[in-house]
Amino acid sequence: MTTLVPTTPRLAASGAELTALAERFCLRAFAAGAFFCGAAAVSALVMLPLRDSADPVTWSTPTVLLTALVAIAAFAVAWLPAPVYRALCRRPDLELVPVMLAAAMLAYPLRSELWWPSCALVMLVAQVAPLRRTWSYCAVVLITNLAAHALSGDLAESPAVSILGLWIGFGFWTTLTGLVVERIARHLLRVDVGQVGPPASTAALALELATWAAPNRAAQDADPEPAGSSHGVPAEAVTVVEATPFEAVEPRVPAVVPAPAPASNALADPTLKLTRRQLEVVALLADGHRYDEIAKCLSISRRQVQRHVTSAVERLGVHNANELVAIAVASGFVPPMS
């Protein structure tokens, strides 16, 4: 049987290689963020004597000591980032630790002398937390700052432009950090999209999906699919395969597939709808890994894997994980299992 031939060699031989590439980048970005957090803390401490504080601020001030400890810890994390990064991925509740530290730094001193290391901490969290959760963390930190001003009776004396600048700065830098890391990681995961062109017809799609589904049916026994799903192959593809003998279909499959449509075409590239973590889960599913194995590879829980699969299924409008992986294989995102 003639198979689809890549127009250029694939850069990754499996979904695991794509996932490893993206995770390595995210880990390095996390280490860089930790180093930046430590540098911001040191800079704030050095500039502290030059700031015009509302109240006397000395080295014995609790938040100043806290900032010094954060600087030491941040440089240690930058040197050895993997344990902290994996712990934050596995347990999202640990994100509250840097958020609480950031809130304490912004609560006192009252003139936001420590706002930059506070923001750097939330920027670090933004690399592992979804954007909406990052915004909620920003709101908690900034509301804590307003509450501290109100309790001290200093709210009326604080310049409005200073408070407004905090809200704009926190929102901008944390959002920028989260989006940049997410977009680059997604680009690395989709590096092979376009190496294989889209099937030229429904018959070609049927052959492609049937070729993928056959060796993968046995790998799905741990997560059974609903009845009537035809092992993840779309209905029109099943109809073509059942109605047309492979001998009749084979001559119409080109040996070299034409170049794909532009990436802006959602039909030609459905992977654009998926987040970075969803792409990683799909890539590992395409390799035949089970949910527990995927959770271990990505340092997340099995429940998180299930949530990512459910969200990806909803975004692509398919019925189950089998159809999700079949579409990913047919689009050229990941290679079929050999």
Tab-separated table of C-alpha atoms in Angstrom:
chain	number	residue	atom	x	y	z
A	1	MET	CA	0.000	0.000	0.000
A	2	THR	CA	1.283	3.463	-0.838
A	3	THR	CA	1.679	5.635	2.243
A	4	LEU	CA	1.868	9.361	2.713
A	5	VAL	CA	5.419	10.576	2.251
A	6	PRO	CA	6.656	13.729	4.010
A	7	THR	CA	7.587	16.591	1.728
A	8	THR	CA	10.634	17.151	3.954
A	9	PRO	CA	12.072	14.988	6.750
A	10	ARG	CA	10.355	15.309	10.113
A	11	LEU	CA	12.377	16.977	12.843
A	12	ALA	CA	10.834	14.789	15.560
A	13	ALA	CA	10.380	11.043	15.227
A	14	SER	CA	7.685	10.781	17.903
A	15	GLY	CA	5.334	12.763	20.086
A	16	ALA	CA	7.654	12.183	23.031
A	17	GLU	CA	10.456	14.050	21.251
A	18	LEU	CA	8.171	17.014	20.599
A	19	THR	CA	7.063	17.038	24.229
A	20	ALA	CA	10.641	16.820	25.490
A	21	LEU	CA	11.632	19.758	23.275
A	22	ALA	CA	8.818	21.957	24.597
A	23	GLU	CA	9.355	20.927	28.219
A	24	ARG	CA	13.074	21.637	28.010
A	25	PHE	CA	12.329	25.136	26.757
A	26	CYS	CA	9.754	25.717	29.518
A	27	LEU	CA	12.220	24.528	32.151
A	28	ARG	CA	14.924	26.886	30.856
A	29	ALA	CA	12.439	29.742	30.719
A	30	PHE	CA	11.447	28.991	34.318
A	31	ALA	CA	15.098	29.064	35.373
A	32	ALA	CA	15.548	32.413	33.608
A	33	GLY	CA	12.441	33.743	35.346
A	34	ALA	CA	13.798	32.643	38.721
A	35	PHE	CA	17.118	34.374	38.018
A	36	PHE	CA	15.272	37.535	37.019
A	37	CYS	CA	13.261	37.354	40.245
A	38	GLY	CA	16.443	37.140	42.286
A	39	ALA	CA	18.013	40.039	40.381
A	40	ALA	CA	14.876	42.145	40.894
A	41	ALA	CA	14.937	41.436	44.629
A	42	VAL	CA	18.602	42.423	44.926
A	43	SER	CA	18.014	45.609	42.912
A	44	ALA	CA	15.076	46.594	45.111
A	45	LEU	CA	17.138	46.089	48.264
A	46	VAL	CA	20.050	48.115	46.878
A	47	MET	CA	17.760	50.989	45.882
A	48	LEU	CA	15.799	50.921	49.141
A	49	PRO	CA	17.870	53.617	50.953
A	50	LEU	CA	17.277	55.996	48.030
A	51	ARG	CA	13.493	55.667	48.130
A	52	ASP	CA	11.234	58.196	49.865
A	53	SER	CA	9.261	55.866	52.123
A	54	ALA	CA	6.125	56.789	54.038
A	55	ASP	CA	7.554	55.185	57.204
A	56	PRO	CA	11.123	54.359	58.194
A	57	VAL	CA	12.264	51.180	56.451
A	58	THR	CA	15.328	49.372	57.817
A	59	TRP	CA	17.026	46.064	57.200
A	60	SER	CA	15.091	44.632	60.143
A	61	THR	CA	11.744	45.319	58.472
A	62	PRO	CA	10.054	41.907	58.011
A	63	THR	CA	9.300	42.378	54.328
A	64	VAL	CA	12.867	43.528	53.659
A	65	LEU	CA	14.208	40.375	55.297
A	66	LEU	CA	11.649	38.400	53.314
A	67	THR	CA	12.903	39.971	50.087
A	68	ALA	CA	16.476	39.003	50.940
A	69	LEU	CA	15.375	35.399	51.516
A	70	VAL	CA	13.449	35.443	48.234
A	71	ALA	CA	16.586	36.610	46.418
A	72	ILE	CA	18.617	33.721	47.843
A	73	ALA	CA	15.886	31.182	47.091
A	74	ALA	CA	15.368	32.546	43.569
A	75	PHE	CA	19.030	32.139	42.650
A	76	ALA	CA	18.963	28.609	44.074
A	77	VAL	CA	15.916	27.780	41.940
A	78	ALA	CA	17.617	29.269	38.882
A	79	TRP	CA	20.547	26.920	39.488
A	80	LEU	CA	18.346	23.844	40.033
A	81	PRO	CA	14.898	24.605	38.580
A	82	ALA	CA	13.551	21.113	37.828
A	83	PRO	CA	12.222	20.128	41.309
A	84	VAL	CA	10.381	23.421	41.819
A	85	TYR	CA	9.026	23.513	38.273
A	86	ARG	CA	7.700	19.964	38.493
A	87	ALA	CA	6.207	20.549	41.936
A	88	LEU	CA	4.305	23.605	40.692
A	89	CYS	CA	3.055	21.655	37.660
A	90	ARG	CA	1.935	18.702	39.771
A	91	ARG	CA	0.349	20.716	42.592
A	92	PRO	CA	-1.209	24.019	41.501
A	93	ASP	CA	-1.985	24.848	45.141
A	94	LEU	CA	1.750	25.475	45.656
A	95	GLU	CA	1.390	28.533	43.434
A	96	LEU	CA	-0.130	30.264	46.448
A	97	VAL	CA	3.287	30.345	48.163
A	98	PRO	CA	4.960	32.845	45.780
A	99	VAL	CA	1.650	34.711	45.454
A	100	MET	CA	1.476	35.215	49.232
A	101	LEU	CA	5.102	36.364	49.270
A	102	ALA	CA	4.329	38.835	46.483
A	103	ALA	CA	1.312	40.161	48.386
A	104	ALA	CA	3.410	40.663	51.530
A	105	MET	CA	6.066	42.607	49.602
A	106	LEU	CA	3.459	44.885	48.080
A	107	ALA	CA	1.636	45.446	51.377
A	108	TYR	CA	4.623	47.065	53.093
A	109	PRO	CA	6.511	49.392	52.605
A	110	LEU	CA	3.589	51.568	51.610
A	111	ARG	CA	5.267	53.315	48.673
A	112	SER	CA	5.657	50.035	46.770
A	113	GLU	CA	9.414	49.972	47.194
A	114	LEU	CA	9.372	46.203	46.676
A	115	TRP	CA	6.881	46.079	43.827
A	116	TRP	CA	9.342	44.829	41.204
A	117	PRO	CA	10.389	41.608	43.016
A	118	SER	CA	6.719	41.156	43.915
A	119	CYS	CA	5.756	41.365	40.252
A	120	ALA	CA	8.645	39.075	39.280
A	121	LEU	CA	7.274	36.382	41.593
A	122	VAL	CA	3.873	36.508	39.911
A	123	MET	CA	5.580	36.505	36.502
A	124	LEU	CA	7.292	33.278	37.541
A	125	VAL	CA	3.940	31.767	38.485
A	126	ALA	CA	2.513	32.901	35.125
A	127	GLN	CA	4.825	30.429	33.382
A	128	VAL	CA	3.061	27.427	34.944
A	129	ALA	CA	-0.454	28.772	35.608
A	130	PRO	CA	-3.215	29.418	33.059
A	131	LEU	CA	-3.758	33.042	32.107
A	132	ARG	CA	-7.058	33.414	33.944
A	133	ARG	CA	-5.586	32.056	37.156
A	134	THR	CA	-2.621	34.393	36.763
A	135	TRP	CA	-4.981	37.353	36.508
A	136	SER	CA	-6.751	36.253	39.681
A	137	TYR	CA	-3.378	36.104	41.467
A	138	CYS	CA	-2.608	39.632	40.281
A	139	ALA	CA	-5.964	40.809	41.620
A	140	VAL	CA	-5.262	39.213	45.025
A	141	VAL	CA	-1.851	40.880	45.291
A	142	LEU	CA	-3.117	44.305	44.201
A	143	ILE	CA	-6.184	44.209	46.444
A	144	THR	CA	-3.866	43.333	49.337
A	145	ASN	CA	-1.899	46.474	48.528
A	146	LEU	CA	-5.053	48.603	48.589
A	147	ALA	CA	-6.151	47.005	51.864
A	148	ALA	CA	-2.770	47.786	53.452
A	149	HIS	CA	-3.079	51.436	52.423
A	150	ALA	CA	-6.626	51.590	53.771
A	151	LEU	CA	-5.744	50.011	57.129
A	152	SER	CA	-2.826	52.384	57.641
A	153	GLY	CA	-4.885	55.438	56.690
A	154	ASP	CA	-2.476	56.193	53.863
A	155	LEU	CA	-4.811	55.599	50.934
A	156	ALA	CA	-5.681	59.283	50.469
A	157	GLU	CA	-2.010	60.277	50.541
A	158	SER	CA	-0.913	57.713	47.962
A	159	PRO	CA	-0.571	59.147	44.439
A	160	ALA	CA	-3.316	57.812	42.205
A	161	VAL	CA	-0.864	57.419	39.340
A	162	SER	CA	1.270	55.146	41.541
A	163	ILE	CA	-1.626	52.822	42.332
A	164	LEU	CA	-2.816	52.832	38.722
A	165	GLY	CA	0.721	52.096	37.556
A	166	LEU	CA	0.845	49.040	39.793
A	167	TRP	CA	-2.330	47.622	38.277
A	168	ILE	CA	-1.140	48.269	34.733
A	169	GLY	CA	2.363	46.958	35.418
A	170	PHE	CA	1.252	43.744	37.095
A	171	GLY	CA	-1.308	42.985	34.425
A	172	PHE	CA	1.019	43.754	31.527
A	173	TRP	CA	4.182	41.960	32.640
A	174	THR	CA	2.504	38.821	33.945
A	175	THR	CA	0.325	38.508	30.845
A	176	LEU	CA	3.296	39.092	28.545
A	177	THR	CA	5.381	36.464	30.330
A	178	GLY	CA	2.662	33.839	30.229
A	179	LEU	CA	1.813	34.458	26.574
A	180	VAL	CA	5.413	34.507	25.332
A	181	VAL	CA	6.323	31.227	27.039
A	182	GLU	CA	3.074	29.596	25.881
A	183	ARG	CA	3.433	30.733	22.258
A	184	ILE	CA	7.058	29.677	21.898
A	185	ALA	CA	6.362	26.277	23.471
A	186	ARG	CA	3.382	25.755	21.142
A	187	HIS	CA	5.552	26.663	18.159
A	188	LEU	CA	8.139	24.086	19.199
A	189	LEU	CA	5.443	21.442	19.593
A	190	ARG	CA	4.035	22.218	16.142
A	191	VAL	CA	7.426	22.369	14.451
A	192	ASP	CA	6.540	19.445	12.162
A	193	VAL	CA	3.129	20.769	11.124
A	194	GLY	CA	3.504	21.422	7.409
A	195	GLN	CA	6.167	18.763	6.899
A	196	VAL	CA	3.336	16.460	5.771
A	197	GLY	CA	0.629	17.868	3.528
A	198	PRO	CA	-3.092	17.315	4.159
A	199	PRO	CA	-4.738	14.292	2.528
A	200	ALA	CA	-5.874	15.048	-1.006
A	201	SER	CA	-9.258	13.358	-0.563
A	202	THR	CA	-11.532	11.653	1.907
A	203	ALA	CA	-10.254	8.312	0.649
A	204	ALA	CA	-6.682	9.293	1.453
A	205	LEU	CA	-7.791	10.445	4.892
A	206	ALA	CA	-9.508	7.102	5.422
A	207	LEU	CA	-6.337	5.201	4.579
A	208	GLU	CA	-4.248	7.420	6.820
A	209	LEU	CA	-6.559	7.061	9.807
A	210	ALA	CA	-7.078	3.342	9.249
A	211	THR	CA	-3.304	2.848	9.142
A	212	TRP	CA	-2.972	4.694	12.444
A	213	ALA	CA	-5.947	3.087	14.185
A	214	ALA	CA	-5.000	-0.555	13.589
A	215	PRO	CA	-1.868	-0.740	15.802
A	216	ASN	CA	-3.351	1.601	18.390
A	217	ARG	CA	-6.581	-0.200	19.225
A	218	ALA	CA	-4.867	-2.468	21.715
A	219	ALA	CA	-3.273	0.533	23.440
A	220	GLN	CA	-6.637	2.051	24.332
A	221	ASP	CA	-7.896	-0.733	26.627
A	222	ALA	CA	-7.080	1.279	29.752
A	223	ASP	CA	-9.350	4.138	28.680
A	224	PRO	CA	-12.289	2.540	26.800
A	225	GLU	CA	-14.180	4.728	24.382
A	226	PRO	CA	-17.958	4.996	23.978
A	227	ALA	CA	-19.741	2.542	21.773
A	228	GLY	CA	-20.121	3.541	18.148
A	229	SER	CA	-16.946	5.608	17.955
A	230	SER	CA	-15.330	3.281	15.365
A	231	HIS	CA	-12.013	3.385	17.237
A	232	GLY	CA	-11.575	7.108	16.738
A	233	VAL	CA	-11.955	7.143	12.948
A	234	PRO	CA	-14.445	9.739	11.672
A	235	ALA	CA	-17.699	8.383	10.236
A	236	GLU	CA	-17.015	9.505	6.680
A	237	ALA	CA	-13.601	7.848	6.748
A	238	VAL	CA	-15.097	4.559	7.976
A	239	THR	CA	-17.714	4.711	5.233
A	240	VAL	CA	-15.066	5.139	2.553
A	241	VAL	CA	-12.871	2.339	3.917
A	242	GLU	CA	-15.789	-0.089	4.182
A	243	ALA	CA	-17.292	0.794	0.808
A	244	THR	CA	-14.088	0.886	-1.251
A	245	PRO	CA	-11.470	-1.884	-1.476
A	246	PHE	CA	-7.937	-0.765	-0.682
A	247	GLU	CA	-6.843	-1.868	-4.183
A	248	ALA	CA	-9.263	0.657	-5.713
A	249	VAL	CA	-8.273	3.447	-3.375
A	250	GLU	CA	-4.517	2.983	-3.455
A	251	PRO	CA	-3.831	4.391	-6.958
A	252	ARG	CA	-5.488	7.673	-6.005
A	253	VAL	CA	-3.140	8.305	-3.051
A	254	PRO	CA	-0.204	10.447	-4.192
A	255	ALA	CA	3.300	9.330	-3.329
A	256	VAL	CA	4.182	12.890	-2.351
A	257	VAL	CA	1.519	15.002	-0.727
A	258	PRO	CA	1.225	18.621	-1.916
A	259	ALA	CA	2.138	21.466	0.378
A	260	PRO	CA	-0.441	22.210	3.094
A	261	ALA	CA	-2.741	25.184	3.181
A	262	PRO	CA	-1.619	28.273	5.120
A	263	ALA	CA	-1.451	27.875	8.895
A	264	SER	CA	-4.262	30.384	9.303
A	265	ASN	CA	-6.680	27.842	7.845
A	266	ALA	CA	-8.189	26.164	10.914
A	267	LEU	CA	-9.415	23.205	8.826
A	268	ALA	CA	-5.890	22.481	7.559
A	269	ASP	CA	-4.307	22.944	10.983
A	270	PRO	CA	-6.709	22.074	13.815
A	271	THR	CA	-3.831	21.983	16.315
A	272	LEU	CA	-3.945	25.787	16.424
A	273	LYS	CA	-6.976	25.455	18.689
A	274	LEU	CA	-5.076	23.551	21.394
A	275	THR	CA	-3.001	24.923	24.253
A	276	ARG	CA	0.578	23.934	24.887
A	277	ARG	CA	-0.307	21.405	27.580
A	278	GLN	CA	-3.100	19.925	25.462
A	279	LEU	CA	-0.671	19.488	22.560
A	280	GLU	CA	1.771	17.698	24.851
A	281	VAL	CA	-0.923	15.323	26.090
A	282	VAL	CA	-2.092	14.579	22.538
A	283	ALA	CA	1.484	13.983	21.381
A	284	LEU	CA	2.048	11.411	24.115
A	285	LEU	CA	-1.328	9.802	23.453
A	286	ALA	CA	-0.282	9.394	19.826
A	287	ASP	CA	2.771	7.449	21.015
A	288	GLY	CA	0.463	4.975	22.760
A	289	HIS	CA	1.105	6.149	26.330
A	290	ARG	CA	-1.602	5.690	28.949
A	291	TYR	CA	-2.909	8.453	31.183
A	292	ASP	CA	-0.739	7.444	34.153
A	293	GLU	CA	2.376	7.423	31.979
A	294	ILE	CA	1.521	10.823	30.525
A	295	ALA	CA	0.999	12.236	34.013
A	296	LYS	CA	4.426	10.988	35.048
A	297	CYS	CA	6.120	12.363	31.933
A	298	LEU	CA	4.603	15.840	32.363
A	299	SER	CA	4.815	15.919	36.189
A	300	ILE	CA	1.070	16.398	36.499
A	301	SER	CA	-1.743	14.310	37.954
A	302	ARG	CA	-3.896	11.805	36.092
A	303	ARG	CA	-6.904	14.038	36.747
A	304	GLN	CA	-5.115	16.926	35.029
A	305	VAL	CA	-4.425	14.687	32.030
A	306	GLN	CA	-8.115	13.790	31.839
A	307	ARG	CA	-9.086	17.468	32.000
A	308	HIS	CA	-6.685	18.341	29.182
A	309	VAL	CA	-8.044	15.519	27.030
A	310	THR	CA	-11.631	16.590	27.704
A	311	SER	CA	-10.857	20.218	26.850
A	312	ALA	CA	-9.025	19.235	23.657
A	313	VAL	CA	-11.904	16.988	22.576
A	314	GLU	CA	-14.340	19.871	23.076
A	315	ARG	CA	-12.156	22.357	21.185
A	316	LEU	CA	-11.777	20.118	18.152
A	317	GLY	CA	-15.400	18.965	18.206
A	318	VAL	CA	-14.620	15.235	18.288
A	319	HIS	CA	-16.079	12.469	20.427
A	320	ASN	CA	-13.156	10.863	22.245
A	321	ALA	CA	-9.392	10.681	22.619
A	322	ASN	CA	-9.045	8.259	19.715
A	323	GLU	CA	-10.571	10.727	17.267
A	324	LEU	CA	-8.479	13.488	18.824
A	325	VAL	CA	-5.243	11.622	18.154
A	326	ALA	CA	-6.375	10.557	14.678
A	327	ILE	CA	-6.900	14.190	13.692
A	328	ALA	CA	-3.505	15.132	15.150
A	329	VAL	CA	-1.817	12.389	13.104
A	330	ALA	CA	-3.693	13.276	9.912
A	331	SER	CA	-2.754	16.957	10.256
A	332	GLY	CA	0.950	16.108	10.467
A	333	PHE	CA	1.332	17.267	14.083
A	334	VAL	CA	2.677	13.871	15.176
A	335	PRO	CA	3.790	10.842	13.135
A	336	PRO	CA	1.702	7.653	13.146
A	337	MET	CA	2.903	4.850	15.381
A	338	SER	CA	5.171	2.458	13.520
